[in-house]
Amino acid sequence: MTVAISAGILVCGAVYLLQRRELLRVILGFILLGNAVNLILMAAGGTSARTPPFGTHDDTAGYADPLPQAFVLTAIVIAFSITMFLLALAVTGRRDDDTLDDAPDASPLTTGVDE
């Protein structure tokens, strides 16, 4: 139950951040969404009813399923590569891409508008 609540909170935070216009908030939303997916994949493995992966070879019913763990490991690598790609886009991007909200007291340096 705790894993489901944690995953739900992470998904809610990710959806909120993905709806923002700033690229850094979108990147943080993708990071939160990746962590939520990892929690959901681990919960799908049924870790509460399993024993640790070490034991005797006679009783294999209680072994932990390695497939969700392999999925999570793959998801971590993919989320890390997407994060690095988005951070590279944020660093090399231009200032005039209209992703910042126009505030009435914003300076031309922050909004990307030339005077």
Coordinates of N, CA and C in Angstrom, one line a residue:
M1 N 0.8 -1.2 0.0 CA 0.0 0.0 0.0 C 0.9 1.3 0.0
T2 N 2.0 1.2 0.7 CA 2.9 2.4 0.8 C 3.5 2.6 -0.6
V3 N 3.8 1.6 -1.3 CA 4.4 1.8 -2.6 C 3.4 2.4 -3.6
A4 N 2.2 2.0 -3.5 CA 1.1 2.6 -4.4 C 0.9 4.0 -4.1
I5 N 0.9 4.4 -2.8 CA 0.7 5.8 -2.4 C 1.9 6.6 -2.9
S6 N 3.1 6.1 -2.7 CA 4.3 6.8 -3.1 C 4.3 7.0 -4.6
A7 N 4.0 6.0 -5.4 CA 3.9 6.1 -6.8 C 2.9 7.1 -7.3
G8 N 1.7 7.1 -6.6 CA 0.7 8.1 -6.9 C 1.1 9.5 -6.7
I9 N 1.8 9.7 -5.6 CA 2.3 11.1 -5.3 C 3.3 11.5 -6.3
L10 N 4.2 10.6 -6.7 CA 5.2 10.9 -7.7 C 4.6 11.2 -9.1
V11 N 3.6 10.4 -9.4 CA 2.9 10.7 -10.7 C 2.2 12.0 -10.7
C12 N 1.5 12.4 -9.6 CA 0.9 13.7 -9.5 C 1.9 14.8 -9.6
G13 N 3.0 14.7 -8.9 CA 4.0 15.7 -9.0 C 4.6 15.8 -10.4
A14 N 4.7 14.7 -11.1 CA 5.3 14.7 -12.4 C 4.3 15.3 -13.4
V15 N 3.0 15.0 -13.3 CA 2.0 15.6 -14.2 C 2.0 17.1 -13.9
Y16 N 2.1 17.6 -12.7 CA 2.1 19.0 -12.4 C 3.3 19.7 -13.1
L17 N 4.5 19.1 -12.9 CA 5.7 19.7 -13.5 C 5.7 19.6 -15.0
L18 N 5.1 18.6 -15.6 CA 5.1 18.5 -17.0 C 4.2 19.5 -17.7
Q19 N 3.3 20.1 -16.9 CA 2.4 21.1 -17.5 C 3.0 22.5 -17.4
R20 N 4.1 22.6 -16.8 CA 4.8 24.0 -16.8 C 5.5 24.2 -18.1
R21 N 5.8 25.5 -18.4 CA 6.5 25.8 -19.6 C 8.0 25.8 -19.6
E22 N 8.6 25.9 -18.4 CA 10.0 26.0 -18.3 C 10.6 24.6 -18.5
L23 N 11.7 24.6 -19.3 CA 12.3 23.3 -19.6 C 12.8 22.5 -18.4
L24 N 13.4 23.3 -17.4 CA 13.9 22.6 -16.3 C 12.8 21.9 -15.5
R25 N 11.6 22.5 -15.4 CA 10.5 21.8 -14.7 C 10.0 20.6 -15.4
V26 N 10.1 20.7 -16.8 CA 9.7 19.5 -17.6 C 10.7 18.4 -17.3
I27 N 11.9 18.7 -17.2 CA 13.0 17.7 -17.0 C 12.7 17.1 -15.6
L28 N 12.5 17.9 -14.6 CA 12.2 17.3 -13.3 C 10.9 16.5 -13.3
G29 N 9.9 16.8 -14.1 CA 8.7 16.0 -14.2 C 9.0 14.7 -14.8
F30 N 9.9 14.6 -15.8 CA 10.3 13.3 -16.4 C 11.1 12.5 -15.4
I31 N 11.9 13.1 -14.6 CA 12.6 12.4 -13.6 C 11.7 11.7 -12.5
L32 N 10.7 12.6 -12.1 CA 9.7 12.0 -11.1 C 8.9 10.9 -11.8
L33 N 8.5 11.1 -13.0 CA 7.7 10.1 -13.7 C 8.5 8.8 -13.9
G34 N 9.8 8.9 -14.2 CA 10.6 7.7 -14.3 C 10.7 7.0 -12.9
N35 N 10.9 7.7 -11.8 CA 10.9 7.1 -10.5 C 9.6 6.4 -10.2
A36 N 8.5 7.0 -10.6 CA 7.2 6.4 -10.3 C 7.0 5.1 -11.1
V37 N 7.5 5.1 -12.3 CA 7.4 3.9 -13.1 C 8.2 2.8 -12.5
N38 N 9.4 3.1 -12.0 CA 10.2 2.1 -11.3 C 9.5 1.6 -10.1
L39 N 8.9 2.4 -9.3 CA 8.2 1.9 -8.1 C 7.0 1.0 -8.6
I40 N 6.3 1.4 -9.6 CA 5.2 0.5 -10.1 C 5.7 -0.8 -10.6
L41 N 6.8 -0.8 -11.3 CA 7.4 -2.1 -11.8 C 7.8 -3.0 -10.6
M42 N 8.4 -2.4 -9.6 CA 8.8 -3.2 -8.5 C 7.6 -3.7 -7.7
A43 N 6.5 -2.9 -7.6 CA 5.3 -3.4 -6.9 C 4.6 -4.5 -7.7
A44 N 4.8 -4.5 -9.1 CA 4.2 -5.5 -9.9 C 4.9 -6.9 -9.7
G45 N 6.1 -6.9 -9.2 CA 6.8 -8.1 -8.9 C 6.3 -8.8 -7.7
G46 N 5.5 -8.2 -6.9 CA 5.0 -8.9 -5.7 C 6.0 -9.1 -4.7
T47 N 6.8 -8.1 -4.3 CA 7.9 -8.2 -3.4 C 7.5 -8.5 -2.0
S48 N 6.2 -8.2 -1.6 CA 5.8 -8.4 -0.2 C 5.6 -9.9 0.1
A49 N 5.3 -10.7 -0.9 CA 5.0 -12.1 -0.7 C 6.2 -13.0 -1.0
R50 N 7.3 -12.4 -1.3 CA 8.5 -13.2 -1.7 C 9.6 -13.1 -0.6
T51 N 10.4 -14.1 -0.6 CA 11.5 -14.2 0.3 C 12.7 -13.6 -0.5
P52 N 13.8 -13.4 0.2 CA 15.0 -13.0 -0.5 C 15.5 -14.0 -1.5
P53 N 16.2 -13.6 -2.5 CA 16.6 -14.5 -3.6 C 17.5 -15.6 -3.2
F54 N 18.1 -15.5 -2.0 CA 19.0 -16.6 -1.6 C 18.2 -17.6 -0.8
G55 N 18.5 -18.9 -1.0 CA 17.9 -19.9 -0.2 C 18.3 -21.3 -0.7
T56 N 17.6 -22.3 -0.4 CA 17.9 -23.6 -0.8 C 17.3 -23.9 -2.2
H57 N 17.9 -24.8 -2.9 CA 17.4 -25.2 -4.3 C 16.2 -26.1 -4.2
D58 N 15.8 -26.5 -3.1 CA 14.7 -27.4 -3.0 C 13.4 -26.7 -3.1
D59 N 13.3 -25.5 -2.4 CA 12.1 -24.8 -2.4 C 12.2 -23.5 -3.2
T60 N 11.7 -23.5 -4.4 CA 11.9 -22.4 -5.3 C 10.6 -21.5 -5.4
A61 N 9.6 -21.8 -4.6 CA 8.3 -21.1 -4.7 C 8.5 -19.7 -4.1
G62 N 9.4 -19.5 -3.2 CA 9.5 -18.3 -2.5 C 10.5 -17.3 -3.1
Y63 N 11.2 -17.7 -4.2 CA 12.2 -16.9 -4.8 C 11.6 -15.6 -5.3
A64 N 12.4 -14.5 -5.2 CA 11.9 -13.3 -5.8 C 12.0 -13.4 -7.4
D65 N 11.1 -12.8 -8.0 CA 11.1 -12.8 -9.5 C 12.1 -11.8 -10.0
P66 N 13.0 -12.3 -10.8 CA 14.1 -11.4 -11.3 C 13.6 -10.5 -12.5
L67 N 12.5 -10.8 -13.1 CA 12.1 -10.0 -14.3 C 11.7 -8.6 -14.0
P68 N 10.9 -8.3 -12.9 CA 10.7 -6.9 -12.6 C 12.0 -6.1 -12.2
Q69 N 12.9 -6.8 -11.6 CA 14.2 -6.2 -11.3 C 15.0 -5.8 -12.5
A70 N 14.9 -6.7 -13.5 CA 15.6 -6.4 -14.8 C 14.9 -5.3 -15.5
F71 N 13.6 -5.2 -15.5 CA 12.8 -4.1 -16.1 C 13.2 -2.8 -15.4
V72 N 13.3 -2.8 -14.1 CA 13.6 -1.6 -13.4 C 15.1 -1.1 -13.7
L73 N 16.0 -2.1 -13.8 CA 17.3 -1.7 -14.2 C 17.4 -1.1 -15.6
T74 N 16.7 -1.7 -16.5 CA 16.6 -1.1 -17.8 C 15.9 0.3 -17.8
A75 N 14.9 0.4 -17.0 CA 14.2 1.7 -17.0 C 15.1 2.8 -16.4
I76 N 15.9 2.4 -15.4 CA 16.8 3.4 -14.8 C 17.8 3.9 -15.9
V77 N 18.4 3.0 -16.7 CA 19.3 3.4 -17.7 C 18.6 4.3 -18.8
I78 N 17.4 3.9 -19.2 CA 16.7 4.7 -20.2 C 16.4 6.1 -19.6
A79 N 15.9 6.1 -18.4 CA 15.5 7.4 -17.7 C 16.8 8.3 -17.6
F80 N 17.9 7.7 -17.3 CA 19.1 8.5 -17.1 C 19.6 9.1 -18.5
S81 N 19.5 8.3 -19.5 CA 19.9 8.8 -20.8 C 18.9 9.9 -21.3
I82 N 17.6 9.7 -21.1 CA 16.7 10.8 -21.4 C 16.9 12.1 -20.7
T83 N 17.3 11.9 -19.4 CA 17.6 13.1 -18.5 C 18.8 13.8 -19.1
M84 N 19.8 13.1 -19.4 CA 21.1 13.7 -19.9 C 20.8 14.4 -21.3
F85 N 20.0 13.8 -22.1 CA 19.6 14.4 -23.4 C 18.8 15.7 -23.2
L86 N 17.9 15.7 -22.2 CA 17.1 16.9 -22.0 C 17.9 18.0 -21.3
L87 N 18.9 17.6 -20.5 CA 19.7 18.6 -19.9 C 20.7 19.2 -20.9
A88 N 21.1 18.4 -21.8 CA 22.0 18.9 -22.9 C 21.2 19.9 -23.8
L89 N 19.9 19.6 -24.0 CA 19.0 20.5 -24.8 C 18.8 21.8 -24.0
A90 N 18.7 21.7 -22.7 CA 18.5 22.9 -21.9 C 19.7 23.8 -21.9
V91 N 20.9 23.2 -21.8 CA 22.1 24.0 -21.8 C 22.4 24.6 -23.1
T92 N 22.2 23.9 -24.2 CA 22.6 24.4 -25.5 C 21.4 25.2 -26.2
G93 N 20.3 25.2 -25.6 CA 19.1 25.9 -26.2 C 19.3 27.4 -26.2
R94 N 18.4 28.0 -27.0 CA 18.5 29.5 -27.1 C 17.6 30.1 -26.0
R95 N 17.8 31.4 -25.7 CA 17.0 32.1 -24.7 C 15.6 32.5 -25.3
D96 N 15.5 32.6 -26.6 CA 14.3 33.1 -27.2 C 13.4 32.0 -27.7
D97 N 13.3 30.9 -27.0 CA 12.4 29.8 -27.4 C 11.0 29.9 -26.8
D98 N 10.7 31.1 -26.2 CA 9.3 31.4 -25.7 C 8.8 30.3 -24.7
T99 N 9.7 29.8 -23.8 CA 9.3 28.9 -22.8 C 9.1 29.6 -21.5
L100 N 9.5 30.8 -21.3 CA 9.3 31.5 -20.1 C 8.0 32.3 -20.1
D101 N 7.4 32.4 -19.0 CA 6.1 33.1 -18.9 C 6.5 34.6 -18.9
D102 N 5.6 35.4 -19.6 CA 5.9 36.8 -19.7 C 5.2 37.5 -18.4
A103 N 6.1 38.0 -17.6 CA 5.6 38.7 -16.4 C 5.7 40.2 -16.7
P104 N 4.9 41.0 -16.1 CA 4.9 42.5 -16.4 C 6.2 43.1 -16.0
D105 N 6.9 42.7 -15.0 CA 8.1 43.3 -14.5 C 9.3 42.5 -14.9
A106 N 9.2 41.6 -15.9 CA 10.4 40.8 -16.4 C 11.3 41.7 -17.2
S107 N 12.6 41.4 -17.0 CA 13.5 42.2 -17.8 C 13.7 41.5 -19.1
P108 N 14.3 42.3 -20.2 CA 14.5 41.6 -21.5 C 15.5 40.5 -21.4
L109 N 16.4 40.5 -20.4 CA 17.3 39.4 -20.4 C 16.7 38.1 -20.0
T110 N 15.7 38.1 -19.2 CA 15.0 36.8 -18.8 C 14.0 36.4 -19.8
T111 N 13.3 37.3 -20.5 CA 12.3 36.9 -21.4 C 12.8 36.6 -22.8
G112 N 14.0 37.1 -23.1 CA 14.6 36.8 -24.4 C 14.1 37.7 -25.5
V113 N 13.5 38.9 -25.1 CA 13.0 39.8 -26.1 C 14.0 40.9 -26.2
D114 N 14.4 41.2 -27.4 CA 15.4 42.3 -27.7 C 14.7 43.6 -27.8
E115 N 15.3 44.6 -27.2 CA 14.8 46.0 -27.3 C 15.4 46.8 -28.4

